[in-house]
mmCIF file of C-alpha atoms in Angstrom:
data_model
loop_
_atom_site.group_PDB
_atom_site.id
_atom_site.type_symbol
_atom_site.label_atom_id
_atom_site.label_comp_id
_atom_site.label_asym_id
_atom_site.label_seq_id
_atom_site.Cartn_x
_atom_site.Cartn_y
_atom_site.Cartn_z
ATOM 1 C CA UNK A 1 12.656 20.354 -24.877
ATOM 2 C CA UNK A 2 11.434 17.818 -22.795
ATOM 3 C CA UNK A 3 8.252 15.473 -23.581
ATOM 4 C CA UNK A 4 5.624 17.248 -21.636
ATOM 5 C CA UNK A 5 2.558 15.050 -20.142
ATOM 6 C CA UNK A 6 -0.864 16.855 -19.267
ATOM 7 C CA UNK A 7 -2.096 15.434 -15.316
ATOM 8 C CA UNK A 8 -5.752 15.068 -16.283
ATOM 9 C CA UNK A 9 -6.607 14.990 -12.629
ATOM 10 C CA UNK A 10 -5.301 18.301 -11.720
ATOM 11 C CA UNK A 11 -5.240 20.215 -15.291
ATOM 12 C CA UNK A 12 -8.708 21.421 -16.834
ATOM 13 C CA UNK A 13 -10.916 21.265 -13.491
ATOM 14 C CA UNK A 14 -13.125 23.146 -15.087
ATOM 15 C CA UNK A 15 -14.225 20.244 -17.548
ATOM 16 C CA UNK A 16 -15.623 17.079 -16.899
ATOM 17 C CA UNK A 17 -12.990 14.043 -16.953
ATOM 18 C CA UNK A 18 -13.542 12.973 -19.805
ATOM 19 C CA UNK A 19 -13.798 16.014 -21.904
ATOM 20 C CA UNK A 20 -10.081 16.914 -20.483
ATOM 21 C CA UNK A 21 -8.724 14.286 -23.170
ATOM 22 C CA UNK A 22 -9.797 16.554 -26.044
ATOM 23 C CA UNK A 23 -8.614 19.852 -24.310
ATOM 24 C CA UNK A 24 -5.303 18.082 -23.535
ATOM 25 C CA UNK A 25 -5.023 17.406 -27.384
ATOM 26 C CA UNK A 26 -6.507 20.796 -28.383
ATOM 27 C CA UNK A 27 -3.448 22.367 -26.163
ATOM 28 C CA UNK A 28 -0.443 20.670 -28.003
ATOM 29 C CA UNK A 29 0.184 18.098 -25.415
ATOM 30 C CA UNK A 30 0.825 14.547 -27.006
ATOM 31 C CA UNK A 31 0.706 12.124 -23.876
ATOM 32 C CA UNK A 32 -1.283 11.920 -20.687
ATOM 33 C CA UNK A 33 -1.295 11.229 -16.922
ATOM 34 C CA UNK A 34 -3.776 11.033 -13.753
ATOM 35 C CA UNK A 35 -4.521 9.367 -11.026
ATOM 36 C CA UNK A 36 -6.650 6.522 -10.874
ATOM 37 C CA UNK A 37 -8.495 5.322 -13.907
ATOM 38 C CA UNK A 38 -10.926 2.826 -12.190
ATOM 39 C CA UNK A 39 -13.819 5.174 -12.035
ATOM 40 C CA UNK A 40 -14.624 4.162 -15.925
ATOM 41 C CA UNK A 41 -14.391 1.369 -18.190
ATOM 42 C CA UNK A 42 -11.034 1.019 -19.718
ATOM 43 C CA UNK A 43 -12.310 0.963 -22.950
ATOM 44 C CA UNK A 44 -14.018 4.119 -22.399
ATOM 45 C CA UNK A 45 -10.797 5.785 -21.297
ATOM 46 C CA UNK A 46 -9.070 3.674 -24.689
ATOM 47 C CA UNK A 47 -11.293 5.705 -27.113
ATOM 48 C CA UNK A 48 -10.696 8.694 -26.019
ATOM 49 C CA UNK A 49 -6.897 8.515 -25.904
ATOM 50 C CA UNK A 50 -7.272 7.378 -29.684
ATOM 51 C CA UNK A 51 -10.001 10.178 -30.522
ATOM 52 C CA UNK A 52 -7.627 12.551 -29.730
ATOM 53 C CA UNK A 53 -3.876 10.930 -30.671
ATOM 54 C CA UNK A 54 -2.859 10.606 -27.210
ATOM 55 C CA UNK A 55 -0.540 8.528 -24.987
ATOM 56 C CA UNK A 56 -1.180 6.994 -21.890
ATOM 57 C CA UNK A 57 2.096 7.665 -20.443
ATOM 58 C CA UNK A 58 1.459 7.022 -16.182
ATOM 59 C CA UNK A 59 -1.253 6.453 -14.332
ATOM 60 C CA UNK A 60 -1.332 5.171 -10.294
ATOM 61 C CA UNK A 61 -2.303 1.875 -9.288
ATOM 62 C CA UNK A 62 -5.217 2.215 -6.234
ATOM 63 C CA UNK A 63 -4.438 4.063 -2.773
ATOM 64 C CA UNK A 64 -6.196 0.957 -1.643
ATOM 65 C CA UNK A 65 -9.742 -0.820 -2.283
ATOM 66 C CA UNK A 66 -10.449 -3.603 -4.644
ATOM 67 C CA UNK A 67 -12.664 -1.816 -7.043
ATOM 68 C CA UNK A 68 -13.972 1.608 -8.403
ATOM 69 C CA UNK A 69 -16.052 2.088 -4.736
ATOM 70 C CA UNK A 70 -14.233 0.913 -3.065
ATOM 71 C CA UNK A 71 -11.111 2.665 -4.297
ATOM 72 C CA UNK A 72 -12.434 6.205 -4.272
ATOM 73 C CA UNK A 73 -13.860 5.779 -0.398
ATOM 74 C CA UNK A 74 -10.237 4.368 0.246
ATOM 75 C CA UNK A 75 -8.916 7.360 -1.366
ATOM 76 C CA UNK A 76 -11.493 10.135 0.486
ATOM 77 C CA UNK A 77 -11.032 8.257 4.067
ATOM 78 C CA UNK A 78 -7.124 9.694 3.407
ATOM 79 C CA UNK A 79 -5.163 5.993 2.346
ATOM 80 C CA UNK A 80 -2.660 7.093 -0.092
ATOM 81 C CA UNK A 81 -1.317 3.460 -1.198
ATOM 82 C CA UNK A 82 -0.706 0.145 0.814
ATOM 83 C CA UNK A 83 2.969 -0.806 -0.084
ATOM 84 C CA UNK A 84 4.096 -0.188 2.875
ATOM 85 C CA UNK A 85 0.982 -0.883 5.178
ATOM 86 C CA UNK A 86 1.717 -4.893 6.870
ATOM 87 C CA UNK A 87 -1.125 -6.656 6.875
ATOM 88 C CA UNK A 88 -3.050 -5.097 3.730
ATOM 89 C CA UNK A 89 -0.665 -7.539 1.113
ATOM 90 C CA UNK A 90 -3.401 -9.311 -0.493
ATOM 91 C CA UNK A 91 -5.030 -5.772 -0.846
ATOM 92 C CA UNK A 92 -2.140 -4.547 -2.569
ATOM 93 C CA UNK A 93 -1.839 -7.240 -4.914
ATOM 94 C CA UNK A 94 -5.320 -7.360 -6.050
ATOM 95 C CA UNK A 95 -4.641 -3.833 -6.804
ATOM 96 C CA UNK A 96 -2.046 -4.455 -8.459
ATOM 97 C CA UNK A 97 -3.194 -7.025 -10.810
ATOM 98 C CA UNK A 98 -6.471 -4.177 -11.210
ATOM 99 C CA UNK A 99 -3.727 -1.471 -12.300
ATOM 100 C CA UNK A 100 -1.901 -4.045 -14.655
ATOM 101 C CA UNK A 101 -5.197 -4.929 -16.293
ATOM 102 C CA UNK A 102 -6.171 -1.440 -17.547
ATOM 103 C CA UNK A 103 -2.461 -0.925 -18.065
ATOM 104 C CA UNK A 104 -2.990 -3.457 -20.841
ATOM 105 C CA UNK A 105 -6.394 -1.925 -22.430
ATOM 106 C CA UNK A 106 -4.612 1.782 -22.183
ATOM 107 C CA UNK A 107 -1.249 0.574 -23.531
ATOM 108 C CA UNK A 108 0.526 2.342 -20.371
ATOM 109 C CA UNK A 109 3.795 1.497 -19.795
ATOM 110 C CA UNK A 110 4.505 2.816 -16.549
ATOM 111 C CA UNK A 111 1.897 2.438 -12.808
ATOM 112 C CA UNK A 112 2.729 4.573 -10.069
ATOM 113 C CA UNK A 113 2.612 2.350 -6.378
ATOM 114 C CA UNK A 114 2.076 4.869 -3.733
ATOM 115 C CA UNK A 115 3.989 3.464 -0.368
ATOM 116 C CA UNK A 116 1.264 4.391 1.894
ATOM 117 C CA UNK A 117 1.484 5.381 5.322
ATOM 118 C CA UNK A 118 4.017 4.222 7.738
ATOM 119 C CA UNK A 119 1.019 4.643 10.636
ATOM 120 C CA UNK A 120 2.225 3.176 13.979
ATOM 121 C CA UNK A 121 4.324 0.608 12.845
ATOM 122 C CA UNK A 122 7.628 0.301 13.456
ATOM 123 C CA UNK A 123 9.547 2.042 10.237
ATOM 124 C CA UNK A 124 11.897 -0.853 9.767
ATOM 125 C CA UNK A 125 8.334 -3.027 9.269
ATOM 126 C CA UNK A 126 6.979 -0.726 6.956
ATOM 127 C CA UNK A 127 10.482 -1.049 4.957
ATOM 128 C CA UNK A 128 10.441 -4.463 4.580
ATOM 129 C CA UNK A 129 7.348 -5.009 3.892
ATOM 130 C CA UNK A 130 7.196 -2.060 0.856
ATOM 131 C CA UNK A 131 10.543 -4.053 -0.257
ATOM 132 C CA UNK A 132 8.793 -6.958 -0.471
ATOM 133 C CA UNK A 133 5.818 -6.029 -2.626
ATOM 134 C CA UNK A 134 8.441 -3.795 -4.552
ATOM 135 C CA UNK A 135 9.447 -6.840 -5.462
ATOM 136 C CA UNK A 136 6.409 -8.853 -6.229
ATOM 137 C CA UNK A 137 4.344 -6.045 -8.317
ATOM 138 C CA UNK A 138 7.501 -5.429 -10.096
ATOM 139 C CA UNK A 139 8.223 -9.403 -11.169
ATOM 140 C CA UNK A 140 4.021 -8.851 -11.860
ATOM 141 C CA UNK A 141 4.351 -5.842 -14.266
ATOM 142 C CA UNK A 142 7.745 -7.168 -16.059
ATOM 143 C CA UNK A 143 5.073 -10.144 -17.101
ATOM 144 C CA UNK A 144 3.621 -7.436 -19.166
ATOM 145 C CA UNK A 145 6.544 -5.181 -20.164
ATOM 146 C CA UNK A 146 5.371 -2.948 -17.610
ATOM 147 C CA UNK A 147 7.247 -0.195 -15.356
ATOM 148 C CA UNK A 148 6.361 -0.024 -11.701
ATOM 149 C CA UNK A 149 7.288 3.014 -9.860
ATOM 150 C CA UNK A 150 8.122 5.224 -6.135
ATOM 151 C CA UNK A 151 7.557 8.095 -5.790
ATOM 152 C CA UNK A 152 8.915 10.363 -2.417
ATOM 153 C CA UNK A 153 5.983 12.548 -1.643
ATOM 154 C CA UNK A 154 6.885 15.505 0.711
ATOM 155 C CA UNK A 155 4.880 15.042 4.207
ATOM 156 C CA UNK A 156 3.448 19.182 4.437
ATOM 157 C CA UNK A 157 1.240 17.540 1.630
ATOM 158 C CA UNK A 158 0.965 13.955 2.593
ATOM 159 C CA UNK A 159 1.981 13.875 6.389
ATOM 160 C CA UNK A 160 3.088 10.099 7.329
ATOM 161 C CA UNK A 161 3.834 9.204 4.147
ATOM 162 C CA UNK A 162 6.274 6.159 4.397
ATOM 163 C CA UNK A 163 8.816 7.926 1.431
ATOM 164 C CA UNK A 164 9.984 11.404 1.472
ATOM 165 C CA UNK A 165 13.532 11.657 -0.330
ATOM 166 C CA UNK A 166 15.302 10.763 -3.249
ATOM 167 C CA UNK A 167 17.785 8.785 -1.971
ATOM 168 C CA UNK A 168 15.647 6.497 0.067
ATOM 169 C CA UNK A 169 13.576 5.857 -2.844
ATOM 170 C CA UNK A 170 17.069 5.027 -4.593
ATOM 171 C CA UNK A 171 18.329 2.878 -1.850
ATOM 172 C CA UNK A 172 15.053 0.851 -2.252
ATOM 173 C CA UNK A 173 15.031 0.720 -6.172
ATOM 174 C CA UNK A 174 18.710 -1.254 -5.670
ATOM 175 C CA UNK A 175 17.968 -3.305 -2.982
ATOM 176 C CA UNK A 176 14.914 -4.623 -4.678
ATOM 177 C CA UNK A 177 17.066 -4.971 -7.882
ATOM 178 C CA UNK A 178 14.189 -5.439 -10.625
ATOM 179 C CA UNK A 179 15.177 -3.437 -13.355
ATOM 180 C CA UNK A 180 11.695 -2.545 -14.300
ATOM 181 C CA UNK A 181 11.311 -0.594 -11.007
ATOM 182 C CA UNK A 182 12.401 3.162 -11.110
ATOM 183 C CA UNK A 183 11.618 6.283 -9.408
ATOM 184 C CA UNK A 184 8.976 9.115 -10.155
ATOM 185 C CA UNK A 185 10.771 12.333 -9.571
ATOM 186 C CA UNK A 186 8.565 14.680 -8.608
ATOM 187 C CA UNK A 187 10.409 18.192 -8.708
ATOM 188 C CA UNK A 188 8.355 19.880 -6.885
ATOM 189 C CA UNK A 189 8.407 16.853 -3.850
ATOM 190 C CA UNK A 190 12.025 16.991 -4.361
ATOM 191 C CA UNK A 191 12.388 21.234 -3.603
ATOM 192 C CA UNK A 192 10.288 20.748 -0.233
ATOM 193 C CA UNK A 193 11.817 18.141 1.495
ATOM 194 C CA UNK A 194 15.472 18.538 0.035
ATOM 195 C CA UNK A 195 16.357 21.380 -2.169
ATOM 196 C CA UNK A 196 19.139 21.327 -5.004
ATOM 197 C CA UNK A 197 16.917 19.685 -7.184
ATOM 198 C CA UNK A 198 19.742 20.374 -10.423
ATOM 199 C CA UNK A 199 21.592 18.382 -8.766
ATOM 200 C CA UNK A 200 19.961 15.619 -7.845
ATOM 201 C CA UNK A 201 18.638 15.264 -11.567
ATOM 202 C CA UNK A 202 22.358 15.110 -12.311
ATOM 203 C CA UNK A 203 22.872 12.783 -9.342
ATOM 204 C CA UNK A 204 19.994 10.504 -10.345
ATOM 205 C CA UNK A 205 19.092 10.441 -14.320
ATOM 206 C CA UNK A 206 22.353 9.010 -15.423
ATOM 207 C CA UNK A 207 21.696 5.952 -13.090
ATOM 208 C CA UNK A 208 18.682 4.980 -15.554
ATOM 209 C CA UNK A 209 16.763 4.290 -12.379
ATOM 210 C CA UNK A 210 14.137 7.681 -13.048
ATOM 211 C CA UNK A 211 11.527 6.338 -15.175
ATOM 212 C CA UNK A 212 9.419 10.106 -15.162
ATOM 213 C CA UNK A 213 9.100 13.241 -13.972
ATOM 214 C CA UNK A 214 6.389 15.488 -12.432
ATOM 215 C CA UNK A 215 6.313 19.503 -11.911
ATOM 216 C CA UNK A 216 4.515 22.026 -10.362
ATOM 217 C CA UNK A 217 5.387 25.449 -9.030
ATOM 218 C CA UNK A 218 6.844 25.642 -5.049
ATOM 219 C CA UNK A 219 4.963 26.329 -2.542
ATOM 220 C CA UNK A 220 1.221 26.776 -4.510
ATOM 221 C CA UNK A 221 1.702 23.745 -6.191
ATOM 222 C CA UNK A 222 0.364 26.014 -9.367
ATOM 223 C CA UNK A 223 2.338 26.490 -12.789
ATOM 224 C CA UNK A 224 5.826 26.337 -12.714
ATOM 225 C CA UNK A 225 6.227 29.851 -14.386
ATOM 226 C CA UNK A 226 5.873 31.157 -10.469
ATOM 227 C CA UNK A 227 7.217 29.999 -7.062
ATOM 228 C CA UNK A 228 11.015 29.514 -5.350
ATOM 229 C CA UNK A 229 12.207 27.154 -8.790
ATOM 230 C CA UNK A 230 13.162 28.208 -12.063
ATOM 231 C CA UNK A 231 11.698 25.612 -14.164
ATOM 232 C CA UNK A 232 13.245 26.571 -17.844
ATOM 233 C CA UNK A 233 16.867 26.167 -16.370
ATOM 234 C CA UNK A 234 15.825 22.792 -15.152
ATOM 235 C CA UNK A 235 14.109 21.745 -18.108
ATOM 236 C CA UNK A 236 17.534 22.387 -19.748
ATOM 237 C CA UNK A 237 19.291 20.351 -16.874
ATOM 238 C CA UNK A 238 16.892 17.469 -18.065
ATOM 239 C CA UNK A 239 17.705 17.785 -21.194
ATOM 240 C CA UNK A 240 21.568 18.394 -21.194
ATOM 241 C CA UNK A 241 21.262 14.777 -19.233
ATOM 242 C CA UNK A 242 18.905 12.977 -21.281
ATOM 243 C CA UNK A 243 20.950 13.611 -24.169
ATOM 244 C CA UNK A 244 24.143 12.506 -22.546
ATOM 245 C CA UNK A 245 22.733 9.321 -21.120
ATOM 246 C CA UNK A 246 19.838 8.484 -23.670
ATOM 247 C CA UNK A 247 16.650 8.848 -21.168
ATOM 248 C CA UNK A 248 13.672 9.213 -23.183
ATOM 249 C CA UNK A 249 10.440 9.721 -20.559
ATOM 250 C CA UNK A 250 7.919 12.608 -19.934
ATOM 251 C CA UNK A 251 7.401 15.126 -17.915
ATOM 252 C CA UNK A 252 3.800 15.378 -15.976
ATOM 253 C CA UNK A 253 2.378 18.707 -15.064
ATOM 254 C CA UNK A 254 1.037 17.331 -12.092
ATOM 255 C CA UNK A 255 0.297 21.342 -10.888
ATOM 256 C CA UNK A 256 -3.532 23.387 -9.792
ATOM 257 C CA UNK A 257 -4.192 25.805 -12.544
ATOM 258 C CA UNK A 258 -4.033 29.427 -11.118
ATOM 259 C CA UNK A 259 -7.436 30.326 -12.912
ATOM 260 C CA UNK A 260 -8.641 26.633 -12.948
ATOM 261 C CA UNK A 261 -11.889 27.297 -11.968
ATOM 262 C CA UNK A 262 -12.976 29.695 -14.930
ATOM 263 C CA UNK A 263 -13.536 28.413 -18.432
ATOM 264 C CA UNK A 264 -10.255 27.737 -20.409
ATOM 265 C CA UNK A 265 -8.261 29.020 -17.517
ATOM 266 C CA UNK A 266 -5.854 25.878 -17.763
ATOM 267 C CA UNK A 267 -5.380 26.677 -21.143
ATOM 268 C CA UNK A 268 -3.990 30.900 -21.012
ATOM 269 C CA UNK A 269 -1.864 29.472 -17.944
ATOM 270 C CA UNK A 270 0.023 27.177 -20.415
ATOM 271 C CA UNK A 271 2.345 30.733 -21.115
ATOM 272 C CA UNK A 272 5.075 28.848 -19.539
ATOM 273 C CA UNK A 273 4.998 25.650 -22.128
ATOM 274 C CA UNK A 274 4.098 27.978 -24.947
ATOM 275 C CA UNK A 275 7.163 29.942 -24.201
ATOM 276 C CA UNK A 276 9.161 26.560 -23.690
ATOM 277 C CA UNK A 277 8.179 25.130 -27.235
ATOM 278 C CA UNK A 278 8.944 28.466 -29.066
ATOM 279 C CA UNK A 279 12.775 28.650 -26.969
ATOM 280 C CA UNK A 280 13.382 25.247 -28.356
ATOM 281 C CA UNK A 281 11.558 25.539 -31.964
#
């Protein structure tokens, strides 16, 4: 079975942020993931990963601003990451050097760059200058034994966005050639904009450039025991291909609880993992 990660900015709505560690735990799960950590002290967010014997296992660095106001009115006014964006470089390094800081009080391996919008520039300017910082955040986070990672993010959810499939993501990761620097396959991402989503985790895993995985259900973006993908046959695909080729990551359930606005109603939608653990006990 693959190593599931709870998204504690999407899972348990219901709860306040910080009480979401302990209902993470209480549910099984042994790792974590979310967005943007830069709302609290680190060493807030450090105690309650040890409270309840949880990992850190991905978090993003900022969608743009310099610090926890600034970052959440960045992310509210719509920016969704500056890799791409020329002109905002010493914005995106300062973040950066923010996410690699509570990377090191968390002990999280892995920091999510979102590419940003491609806006009106031209799209060969927004390539080379996401190539560029690619490189620079990546030299950066090696410093500190640190993954940096792509994601494509469909554009019904995220129109603009600069990155939309796998294999431009790909074509970047090689052309940047820092082996810390990987992909985030999100599945769900993947079945909008492309389909034959087996495949591509065939295609991709064995290249050891997919440093983690995200799922939700398509279209709802809600559990992945409902929608147009059949999640149990492709956590079997991910693990038929770990095995063979020795990748070890998580899987995030980046998804929106069906009954996430009532009390514990992130915890009876869990079925589908409860159902996963007992096929594989």
């Amino acid at each position: 079975m693959p190593r599931f990660a709870a998204n504690l900015s999407m899972l348990y709505p219901e709860l306040p942020f910080l009480d979401r560690f302990e209902a993470a735990a209480r549910d099984g799960f042994e790792a974590v993931e979310y967005l943007f950590p830069y709302a609290w002290p680190a060493e807030e967010l450090a105690a309650r990963l040890r409270l309840n014997g949880l990992q850190q296992v991905l978090m993003n660095a900022p969608p743009g601003g310099t610090n926890g106001a600034t970052i959440d009115r960045a992310w509210t006014a719509g920016d969704r990451g500056t890799a791409c964006v020329a002109g905002r470089e010493a914005e995106f390094r300062t973040g950066v050097a923010l996410a690699l800081d509570y990377a090191r009080a968390l002990d999280c391996p892995r920091i999510h760059l979102m590419a940003g919008l491609t806006g009106i520039q031209p799209r060969e300017q927004a390539r080379a200058t996401c190539l560029a910082n690619l490189r620079w955040a990546a030299a950066e986070a090696a410093r500190e034994g640190c993954e940096v990672l792509i994601e494509p993010i469909n554009t019904r959810d995220v129109p603009g966005f600069f990155l939309n499939r796998q294999d431009d993501a790909h074509a970047l990761v090689t052309e940047a050639d820092a082996p810390n620097l990987k992909v985030q396959m999100d599945l769900y991402h993947c079945q909008i904009v492309e389909g034959d989503v087996a495949m591509k985790i065939r295609q991709y895993l064995p290249t050891g450039r997919v440093g983690h995985f995200q799922i939700a259900g398509v279209p709802e973006r809600h559990e992945p025991d409902i929608g147009e993908l059949h999640h149990p046959y492709l956590f079997a695909v991910i693990d038929e291909v770990a095995a063979a080729c020795g990748w070890d990551g998580w899987v995030g359930c980046e998804y929106r609880p069906r009954r996430g606005g009532e009390a514990g109603g992130t915890s009876v939608g869990l079925g589908w993992l409860r159902a996963e653990r007992a096929r594989t006990a």
